[in-house]
Short mmCIF file of C-alpha atoms in Angstrom, two decimals:
data_model
loop_
_atom_site.label_atom_id
_atom_site.label_comp_id
_atom_site.label_asym_id
_atom_site.label_seq_id
_atom_site.Cartn_x
_atom_site.Cartn_y
_atom_site.Cartn_z
CA UNK A 1342 94.83 72.16 33.39
CA UNK A 1343 92.34 73.63 35.87
CA UNK A 1344 91.96 71.46 38.98
CA UNK A 1345 88.60 71.20 40.71
CA UNK A 1346 88.72 72.31 44.34
CA UNK A 1347 90.62 74.90 46.30
CA UNK A 1348 94.16 75.53 47.39
CA UNK A 1349 94.88 74.51 50.99
CA UNK A 1350 95.74 78.16 51.72
CA UNK A 1351 92.17 79.28 50.98
CA UNK A 1352 89.03 78.82 53.06
CA UNK A 1353 86.81 76.02 51.70
CA UNK A 1354 84.21 77.21 49.21
CA UNK A 1355 80.57 77.25 50.40
CA UNK A 1356 78.94 73.93 49.58
CA UNK A 1357 76.32 75.45 47.26
CA UNK A 1358 79.08 76.97 45.11
CA UNK A 1359 81.62 74.15 45.30
CA UNK A 1360 80.29 72.28 42.27
CA UNK A 1361 80.54 75.42 40.11
CA UNK A 1362 84.06 76.39 41.14
CA UNK A 1363 87.13 75.55 39.12
CA UNK A 1364 90.22 76.97 40.75
CA UNK A 1365 93.49 76.82 38.84
CA UNK A 1366 95.67 75.54 41.70
CA UNK A 1367 98.65 75.22 39.35
CA UNK A 1368 98.31 78.89 38.47
CA UNK A 1369 98.19 79.89 42.13
CA UNK A 1370 101.31 77.88 42.85
CA UNK A 1371 103.18 79.39 39.90
CA UNK A 1372 102.21 82.91 40.94
CA UNK A 1373 103.33 82.31 44.53
CA UNK A 1374 106.64 80.84 43.34
CA UNK A 1375 107.31 83.90 41.18
CA UNK A 1376 106.47 86.25 44.02
CA UNK A 1377 108.98 84.51 46.28
CA UNK A 1378 111.75 85.62 43.94
CA UNK A 1379 111.06 89.30 44.64
CA UNK A 1380 113.44 90.69 47.26
CA UNK A 1381 110.80 92.97 48.78
CA UNK A 1382 109.12 92.59 52.17
CA UNK A 1383 106.25 90.17 51.61
CA UNK A 1384 102.90 91.32 53.03
CA UNK A 1385 101.92 89.48 56.20
CA UNK A 1386 98.68 87.49 56.33
CA UNK A 1387 95.58 89.49 57.22
CA UNK A 1388 94.07 88.31 60.50
CA UNK A 1389 91.00 89.41 62.44
CA UNK A 1390 91.64 92.79 64.04
CA UNK A 1391 94.34 93.82 61.56
CA UNK A 1392 94.20 97.14 59.70
CA UNK A 1393 92.88 96.37 56.21
CA UNK A 1394 94.19 99.67 54.81
CA UNK A 1395 97.75 98.86 55.84
CA UNK A 1396 97.40 95.34 54.42
CA UNK A 1397 96.10 96.62 51.06
CA UNK A 1398 98.92 99.16 50.89
CA UNK A 1399 101.57 96.51 51.61
CA UNK A 1400 100.10 94.09 49.08
CA UNK A 1401 99.91 96.69 46.30
CA UNK A 1402 103.47 97.91 47.00
CA UNK A 1403 104.82 94.35 46.97
CA UNK A 1404 103.19 93.45 43.65
CA UNK A 1405 103.90 96.81 42.01
CA UNK A 1406 107.58 96.94 42.95
CA UNK A 1407 107.91 93.36 41.75
CA UNK A 1408 106.36 94.46 38.44
CA UNK A 1409 103.84 91.60 38.39
CA UNK A 1410 100.83 91.45 36.10
CA UNK A 1411 99.49 87.93 36.58
CA UNK A 1412 95.95 86.64 36.06
CA UNK A 1413 96.08 84.86 39.42
CA UNK A 1414 96.81 87.86 41.67
CA UNK A 1415 93.32 87.72 43.19
CA UNK A 1416 93.92 84.11 44.23
CA UNK A 1417 97.22 85.03 45.82
CA UNK A 1418 95.58 87.99 47.58
CA UNK A 1419 92.79 85.84 49.02
CA UNK A 1420 95.27 83.21 50.18
CA UNK A 1421 96.68 85.85 52.57
CA UNK A 1422 93.27 86.64 54.11
CA UNK A 1423 92.89 84.55 57.28
CA UNK A 1424 89.91 86.43 58.71
CA UNK A 1425 87.00 84.33 57.40
CA UNK A 1426 84.45 87.17 57.44
CA UNK A 1427 86.73 89.45 55.44
CA UNK A 1428 87.67 86.59 53.14
CA UNK A 1429 84.05 85.82 52.26
CA UNK A 1430 83.30 89.51 51.71
CA UNK A 1431 86.20 90.04 49.32
CA UNK A 1432 85.82 86.68 47.61
CA UNK A 1433 82.33 87.71 46.47
CA UNK A 1434 83.64 90.76 44.58
CA UNK A 1435 83.13 90.45 40.84
CA UNK A 1436 86.41 91.22 39.10
CA UNK A 1437 87.28 91.84 35.48
CA UNK A 1438 90.19 90.02 33.90
CA UNK A 1439 92.25 93.22 34.02
CA UNK A 1440 91.48 93.80 37.73
CA UNK A 1441 92.60 90.24 38.50
CA UNK A 1442 95.96 90.85 36.85
CA UNK A 1443 96.80 94.39 38.04
CA UNK A 1444 97.51 95.11 41.73
CA UNK A 1445 96.32 98.73 41.69
CA UNK A 1446 93.04 97.90 39.97
CA UNK A 1447 92.52 94.85 42.18
CA UNK A 1448 92.96 96.88 45.38
CA UNK A 1449 90.69 99.63 44.01
CA UNK A 1450 87.96 97.08 43.30
CA UNK A 1451 88.15 95.74 46.85
CA UNK A 1452 88.08 99.27 48.28
CA UNK A 1453 84.82 100.02 46.45
CA UNK A 1454 83.27 97.18 48.41
CA UNK A 1455 84.93 98.03 51.71
CA UNK A 1456 83.98 101.72 51.55
CA UNK A 1457 80.38 102.31 50.40
CA UNK A 1458 79.44 105.66 48.84
CA UNK A 1459 78.10 107.23 52.05
CA UNK A 1460 81.34 106.43 53.86
CA UNK A 1461 83.38 107.75 50.94
CA UNK A 1462 81.55 111.09 51.15
CA UNK A 1463 82.30 111.29 54.88
CA UNK A 1464 85.95 110.42 54.24
CA UNK A 1465 86.21 113.13 51.56
CA UNK A 1466 84.90 115.65 54.06
CA UNK A 1467 87.47 114.44 56.58
CA UNK A 1468 90.20 114.81 53.96
CA UNK A 1469 89.19 118.40 53.20
CA UNK A 1470 89.38 119.31 56.91
CA UNK A 1471 92.54 117.35 57.77
CA UNK A 1472 95.23 119.34 59.61
CA UNK A 1473 98.68 118.47 60.94
CA UNK A 1474 98.46 117.66 64.65
CA UNK A 1475 100.70 118.87 67.47
CA UNK A 1476 103.77 116.65 67.65
CA UNK A 1477 103.04 115.06 64.27
CA UNK A 1478 105.95 115.17 61.84
CA UNK A 1479 105.50 116.35 58.26
CA UNK A 1480 106.23 112.83 57.00
CA UNK A 1481 103.62 111.34 59.34
CA UNK A 1482 101.09 113.93 58.20
CA UNK A 1483 101.81 113.21 54.52
CA UNK A 1484 101.43 109.46 55.09
CA UNK A 1485 98.07 110.01 56.78
CA UNK A 1486 96.94 112.02 53.74
CA UNK A 1487 98.13 109.36 51.29
CA UNK A 1488 96.24 106.61 53.08
CA UNK A 1489 93.05 108.66 53.24
CA UNK A 1490 93.32 109.63 49.57
CA UNK A 1491 93.75 105.96 48.64
CA UNK A 1492 90.42 105.26 50.32
CA UNK A 1493 88.39 108.03 48.72
CA UNK A 1494 90.12 108.33 45.32
CA UNK A 1495 91.53 104.85 44.54
CA UNK A 1496 93.31 105.07 41.18
CA UNK A 1497 91.40 108.25 40.27
CA UNK A 1498 93.14 111.16 38.48
CA UNK A 1499 91.92 113.66 41.08
CA UNK A 1500 93.65 111.82 43.93
CA UNK A 1501 97.14 113.43 43.65
CA UNK A 1502 95.67 116.94 43.45
CA UNK A 1503 93.43 116.29 46.46
CA UNK A 1504 96.46 115.06 48.42
CA UNK A 1505 98.48 118.15 47.49
CA UNK A 1506 95.68 120.58 48.38
CA UNK A 1507 95.11 118.89 51.74
CA UNK A 1508 98.84 118.91 52.51
CA UNK A 1509 99.36 122.60 51.76
CA UNK A 1510 96.21 123.64 53.62
CA UNK A 1511 96.95 121.45 56.61
CA UNK A 1512 100.60 122.31 57.32
CA UNK A 1513 100.87 123.71 60.83
CA UNK A 1514 104.11 125.71 60.54
CA UNK A 1515 103.32 129.00 58.75
CA UNK A 1516 106.96 129.62 57.78
CA UNK A 1517 107.31 126.16 56.26
CA UNK A 1518 104.04 126.58 54.36
CA UNK A 1519 105.11 129.98 53.01
CA UNK A 1520 108.50 128.65 51.87
CA UNK A 1521 106.90 125.67 50.11
CA UNK A 1522 104.26 127.79 48.36
CA UNK A 1523 106.96 130.14 47.06
CA UNK A 1524 108.58 127.20 45.24
CA UNK A 1525 105.39 126.49 43.22
CA UNK A 1526 106.25 122.79 43.02
CA UNK A 1527 103.82 120.60 41.10
CA UNK A 1528 103.64 117.17 42.71
CA UNK A 1529 102.59 116.03 46.17
CA UNK A 1530 105.92 114.30 46.86
CA UNK A 1531 107.97 117.32 45.73
CA UNK A 1532 106.05 119.55 48.15
CA UNK A 1533 106.41 117.05 51.01
CA UNK A 1534 110.17 116.74 50.43
CA UNK A 1535 110.57 120.53 50.29
CA UNK A 1536 108.55 120.98 53.49
CA UNK A 1537 110.68 118.39 55.30
CA UNK A 1538 113.86 120.11 54.10
CA UNK A 1539 112.72 123.59 55.17
CA UNK A 1540 111.53 122.26 58.52
CA UNK A 1541 114.92 120.66 59.21
CA UNK A 1542 116.76 123.87 58.28
CA UNK A 1543 114.50 125.99 60.50
CA UNK A 1544 114.93 123.62 63.45
CA UNK A 1545 118.70 123.51 62.96
CA UNK A 1546 118.88 127.33 62.91
CA UNK A 1547 116.71 127.53 66.01
CA UNK A 1548 118.94 125.05 67.84
CA UNK A 1549 122.08 126.97 66.80
CA UNK A 1550 120.54 130.22 67.98
CA UNK A 1551 119.53 128.62 71.27
CA UNK A 1552 123.03 127.19 71.78
CA UNK A 1553 124.57 130.61 71.06
CA UNK A 1554 122.27 132.28 73.58
CA UNK A 1555 123.09 129.70 76.23
CA UNK A 1556 126.82 130.12 75.55
CA UNK A 1557 126.51 133.91 75.81
CA UNK A 1558 124.68 133.61 79.14
CA UNK A 1559 127.30 131.22 80.45
CA UNK A 1560 130.12 133.61 79.50
CA UNK A 1561 128.35 136.54 81.12
CA UNK A 1562 127.85 134.55 84.32
CA UNK A 1563 131.49 133.45 84.28
CA UNK A 1564 132.76 137.01 83.75
CA UNK A 1565 130.48 138.24 86.50
CA UNK A 1566 131.76 135.67 88.94
CA UNK A 1567 135.40 136.56 88.10
CA UNK A 1568 134.76 140.28 88.67
CA UNK A 1569 133.26 139.52 92.04
#
């Protein structure tokens, strides 16, 4: 039976809305209890100053890996938001029944509010120009792409292709890029894994070559000193 009021984990409802609100506290409790059974790292509470993108990613991963489709996921999500300004902003989002019960759709709905159209356009431009930085590993570069794609193409079919195009265009090492392109792999993850593998092989060969050169120099020096 729905219980009037709010869960103690949520911020109090604004007074002008309190009389209209019926929050199913029993449902929230049952959802939380089920989530505790999942042996996956639980997302930490979101506090002022935290990175909302990281929080959304952790929440979606937790729910998805736990294979939950529960009508109270939005309540559970909001119970983790401890920043009052962010809480009030996300609480006002109008959600469909399906969005409330599906982590990916729920996160996508929140992202539409967090990233207005003008910002999305700017982010898409940034995605198109993104390049791997000096000292940045291939895995780090791929993660940066994934997070940016999640912002500009949340649950959109074009997202994976945009990620793949950005990755192949932005790879810094020409030899790695050439080797990956020759494979004609289809998915973003397949291309990332191949690039990581080729990069490791190239670095290992370079280290072996360097060690051989150093050994040769040492032998030459040793022979020279003996002759003297």
